[in-house]
CSV table of C-alpha atoms in Angstrom, one decimal:
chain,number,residue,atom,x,y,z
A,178,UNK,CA,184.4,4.6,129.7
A,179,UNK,CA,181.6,5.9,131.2
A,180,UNK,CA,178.2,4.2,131.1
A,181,UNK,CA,175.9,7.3,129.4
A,182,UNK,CA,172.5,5.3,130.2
A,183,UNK,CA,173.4,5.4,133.9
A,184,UNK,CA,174.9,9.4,133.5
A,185,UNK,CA,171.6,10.3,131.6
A,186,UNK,CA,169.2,8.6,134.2
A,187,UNK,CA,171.0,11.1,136.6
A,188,UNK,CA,170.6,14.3,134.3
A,189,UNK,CA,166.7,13.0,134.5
A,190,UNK,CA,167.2,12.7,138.5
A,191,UNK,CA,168.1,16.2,138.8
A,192,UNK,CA,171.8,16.3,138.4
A,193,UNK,CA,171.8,18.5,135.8
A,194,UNK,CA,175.4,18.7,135.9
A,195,UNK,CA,176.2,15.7,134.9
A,196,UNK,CA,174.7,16.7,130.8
A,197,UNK,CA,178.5,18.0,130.5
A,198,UNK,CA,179.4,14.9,130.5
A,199,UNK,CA,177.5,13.3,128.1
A,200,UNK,CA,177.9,16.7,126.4
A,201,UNK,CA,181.7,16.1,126.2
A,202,UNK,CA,181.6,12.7,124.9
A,203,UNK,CA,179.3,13.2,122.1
A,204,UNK,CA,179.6,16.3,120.7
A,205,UNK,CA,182.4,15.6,118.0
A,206,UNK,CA,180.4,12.8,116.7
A,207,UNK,CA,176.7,14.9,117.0
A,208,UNK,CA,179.0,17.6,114.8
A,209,UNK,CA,180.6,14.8,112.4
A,210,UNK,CA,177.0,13.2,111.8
A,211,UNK,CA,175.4,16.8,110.8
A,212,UNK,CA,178.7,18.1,108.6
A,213,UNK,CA,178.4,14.2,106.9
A,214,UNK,CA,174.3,14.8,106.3
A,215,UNK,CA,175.9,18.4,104.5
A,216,UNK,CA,175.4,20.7,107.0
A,217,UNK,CA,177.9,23.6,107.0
A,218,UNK,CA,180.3,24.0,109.9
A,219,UNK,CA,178.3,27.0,111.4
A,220,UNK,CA,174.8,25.0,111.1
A,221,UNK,CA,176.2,21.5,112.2
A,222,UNK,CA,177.7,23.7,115.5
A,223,UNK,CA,174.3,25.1,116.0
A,224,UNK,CA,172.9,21.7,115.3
A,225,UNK,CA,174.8,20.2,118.1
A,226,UNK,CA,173.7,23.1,120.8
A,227,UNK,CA,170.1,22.4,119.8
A,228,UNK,CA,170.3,18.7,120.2
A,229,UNK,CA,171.7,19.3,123.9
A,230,UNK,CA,169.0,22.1,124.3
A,231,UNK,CA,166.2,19.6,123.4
A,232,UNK,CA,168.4,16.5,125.4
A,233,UNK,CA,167.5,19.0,128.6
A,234,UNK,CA,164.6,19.5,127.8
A,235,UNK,CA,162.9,15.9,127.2
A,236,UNK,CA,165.0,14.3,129.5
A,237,UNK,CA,161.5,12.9,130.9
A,238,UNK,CA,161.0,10.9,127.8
A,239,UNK,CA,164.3,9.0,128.1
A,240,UNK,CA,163.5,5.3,129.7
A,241,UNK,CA,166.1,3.5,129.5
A,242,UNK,CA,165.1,0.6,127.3
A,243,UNK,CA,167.2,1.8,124.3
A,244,UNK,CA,170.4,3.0,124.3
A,245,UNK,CA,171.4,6.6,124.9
A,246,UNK,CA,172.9,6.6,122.0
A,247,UNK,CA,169.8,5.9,119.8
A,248,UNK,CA,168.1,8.1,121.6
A,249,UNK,CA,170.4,11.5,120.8
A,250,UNK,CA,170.8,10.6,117.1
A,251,UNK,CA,166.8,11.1,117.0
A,252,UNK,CA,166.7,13.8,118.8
A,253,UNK,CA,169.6,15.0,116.7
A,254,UNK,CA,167.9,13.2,113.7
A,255,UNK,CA,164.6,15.4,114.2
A,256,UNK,CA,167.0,18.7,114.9
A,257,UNK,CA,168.2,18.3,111.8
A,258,UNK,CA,164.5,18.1,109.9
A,259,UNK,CA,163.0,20.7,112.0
A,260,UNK,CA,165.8,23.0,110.5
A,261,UNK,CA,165.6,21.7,106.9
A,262,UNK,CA,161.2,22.5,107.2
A,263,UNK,CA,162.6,26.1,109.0
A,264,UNK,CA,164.5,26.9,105.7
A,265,UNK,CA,162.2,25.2,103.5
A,266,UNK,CA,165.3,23.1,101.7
A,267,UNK,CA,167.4,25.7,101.8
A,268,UNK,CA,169.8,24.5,104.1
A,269,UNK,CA,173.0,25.8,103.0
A,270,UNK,CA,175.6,23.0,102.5
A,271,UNK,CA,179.0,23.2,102.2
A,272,UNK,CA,181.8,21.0,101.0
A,273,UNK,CA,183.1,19.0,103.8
A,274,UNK,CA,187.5,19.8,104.2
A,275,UNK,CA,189.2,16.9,105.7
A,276,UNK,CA,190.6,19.4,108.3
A,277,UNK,CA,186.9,20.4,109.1
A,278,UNK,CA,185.3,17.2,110.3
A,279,UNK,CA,187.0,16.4,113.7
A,280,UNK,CA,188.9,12.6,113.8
A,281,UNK,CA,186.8,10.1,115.6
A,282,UNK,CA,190.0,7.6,115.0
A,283,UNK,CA,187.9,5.5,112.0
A,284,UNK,CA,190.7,3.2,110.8
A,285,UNK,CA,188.8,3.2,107.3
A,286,UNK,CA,189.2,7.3,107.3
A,287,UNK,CA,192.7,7.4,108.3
A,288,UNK,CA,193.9,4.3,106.0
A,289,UNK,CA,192.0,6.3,103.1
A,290,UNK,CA,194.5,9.3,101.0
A,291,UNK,CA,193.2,12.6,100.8
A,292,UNK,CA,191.7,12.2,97.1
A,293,UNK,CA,189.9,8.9,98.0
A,294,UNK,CA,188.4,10.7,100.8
A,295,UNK,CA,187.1,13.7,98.9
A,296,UNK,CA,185.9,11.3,96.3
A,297,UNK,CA,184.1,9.3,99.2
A,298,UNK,CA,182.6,12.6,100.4
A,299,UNK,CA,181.6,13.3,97.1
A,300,UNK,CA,179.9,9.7,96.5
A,301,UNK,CA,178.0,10.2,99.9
A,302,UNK,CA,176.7,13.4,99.3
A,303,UNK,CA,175.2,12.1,96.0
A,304,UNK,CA,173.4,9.1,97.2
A,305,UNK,CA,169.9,9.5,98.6
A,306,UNK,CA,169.2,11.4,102.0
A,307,UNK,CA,167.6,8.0,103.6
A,308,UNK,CA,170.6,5.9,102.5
A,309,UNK,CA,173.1,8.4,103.2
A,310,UNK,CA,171.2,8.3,106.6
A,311,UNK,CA,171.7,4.5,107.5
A,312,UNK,CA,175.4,4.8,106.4
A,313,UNK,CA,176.2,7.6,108.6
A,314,UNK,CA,174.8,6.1,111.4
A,315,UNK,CA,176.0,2.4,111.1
A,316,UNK,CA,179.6,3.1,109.7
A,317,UNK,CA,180.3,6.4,111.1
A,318,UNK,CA,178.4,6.5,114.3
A,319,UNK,CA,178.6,2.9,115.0
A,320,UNK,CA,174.7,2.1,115.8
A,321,UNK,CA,173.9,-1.1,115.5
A,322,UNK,CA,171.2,-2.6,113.0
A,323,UNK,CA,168.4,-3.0,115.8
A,324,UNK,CA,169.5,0.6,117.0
A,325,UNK,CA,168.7,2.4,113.6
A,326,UNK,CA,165.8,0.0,112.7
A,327,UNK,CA,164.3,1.6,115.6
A,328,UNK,CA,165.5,5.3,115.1
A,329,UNK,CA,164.1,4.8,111.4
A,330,UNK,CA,160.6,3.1,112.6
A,331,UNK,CA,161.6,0.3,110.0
A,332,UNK,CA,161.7,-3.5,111.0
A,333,UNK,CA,165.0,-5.1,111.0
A,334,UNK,CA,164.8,-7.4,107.6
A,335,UNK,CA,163.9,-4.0,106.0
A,336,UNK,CA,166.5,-1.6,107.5
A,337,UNK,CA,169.1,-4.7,105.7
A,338,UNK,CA,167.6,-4.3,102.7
A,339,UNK,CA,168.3,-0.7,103.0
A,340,UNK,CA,171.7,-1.0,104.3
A,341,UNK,CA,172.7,-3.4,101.3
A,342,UNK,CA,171.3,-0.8,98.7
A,343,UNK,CA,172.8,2.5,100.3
A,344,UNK,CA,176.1,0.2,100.3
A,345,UNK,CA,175.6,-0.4,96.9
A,346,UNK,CA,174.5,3.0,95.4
A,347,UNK,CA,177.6,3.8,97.4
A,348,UNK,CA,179.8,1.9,95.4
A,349,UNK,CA,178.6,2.3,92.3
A,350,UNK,CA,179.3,6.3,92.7
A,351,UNK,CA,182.4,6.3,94.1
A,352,UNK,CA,183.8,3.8,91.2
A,353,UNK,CA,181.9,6.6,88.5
A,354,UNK,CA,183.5,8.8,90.5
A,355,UNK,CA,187.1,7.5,90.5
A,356,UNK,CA,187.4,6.1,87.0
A,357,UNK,CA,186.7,2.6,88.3
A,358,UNK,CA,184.6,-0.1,86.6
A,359,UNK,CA,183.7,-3.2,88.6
C-alpha cells in the first residue's frame, strides 16, 4: 500500500510523475463519490479529470497536516459545487445501475441483493444533499469523523449529530421505501 501523503509531497517536489499514482488509486472511488452525490456517468468522469486538473494545480496548498485523502474529497467536494453553480442546479442526474458504479469490495454492498440496493440508492438520493454528504464520505469513502468534520468546517460533536440524523433519515426512507415499519 502506498503511503499517498509521502507520493503527494513528491508530486509537490517536482515529480510530477508520480500524480499517476495517486491518480490510479483513487480514481474509482473520486467516480463512485460523484455517481453516489447523482452525478451522471459522463459528469462524474469529467468530475474526476477536474479534480486531478485542480490536484496539479494546487499542489502548493497541500501541507501535510491532514490526510491526502481529506484533502482530494475537498477539492473533489468543491469540483462538484463549482459545476452545480456552472449549471445553475441543472446538473443532470441519472439513476445509478449496479453495473455503473465500479466495486470498491464494500462487504455491506456485496452482501446486499440487487433490489435492496436500488432501494438503498433510492433512499440516498432522497435524503438531504448535506446528509447524503457525510454518509458518502464516512461509509462509502471511509473518512473518518475528524476527517469530514474538517472537510465540512464543522466541529466534531456537531458533524455526530449530523451523522446520527443522516443515519436516521436514512432509515426511515429506505423502510418507506421497502414496505418496512420499525
Amino acid at each position: 500500500m502506498i503511503n499517498e501523503k509521502d507520493v503527494m509531497l513528491q508530486v509537490q517536489a517536482g515529480r510530477l510523475d508520480k500524480l499517476a499514482v495517486l491518480y490510479e488509486s483513487n480514481k474509482v472511488k473520486l467516480f463512485n463519490y460523484f455517481r453516489k452525490k447523482g452525478n451522471s456517468r459522463a459528469q462524474s468522469e469529467d468530475l474526476v479529470q477536474e479534480t486531478f486538473m485542480k490536484i496539479l494545480a494546487y499542489r502548493s496548498s497541500f501541507n501535510g497536516s491532514s490526510t491526502f485523502s481529506s484533502w482530494m474529497y475537498g477539492i473533489a467536494r468543491n469540483t462538484a459545487a463549482d459545476l452545480y453553480r456552472k449549471n445553475k442546479g441543472n446538473v443532470i442526474h441519472e439513476d445509478i445501475d449496479d453495473h455503473e458504479v465500479v466495486s470498491e469490495h464494500c462487504a455491506t454492498e456485496q452482501a446486499v441483493s440487487s433490489q435492496q440496493q436500488n432501494i438503498f440508492d433510492e433512499s440516498l438520493a432522497s435524503i438531504s444533499a448535506e446528509h447524503r454528504e457525510i454518509i458518502i464520505l464516512s461509509r462509502f469513502q471511509q473518512l473518518n469523523y475528524h476527517e469530514i468534520s474538517s472537510l465540512l468546517d464543522c466541529n466534531l460533536n456537531t458533524l455526530k449529530s449530523k451523522m446520527r440524523n443522516a443515519i436516521s433519515k436514512l432509515h426511515e426512507k429506505y423502510n418507506k421505501l421497502s414496505g418496512e415499519v420499525r
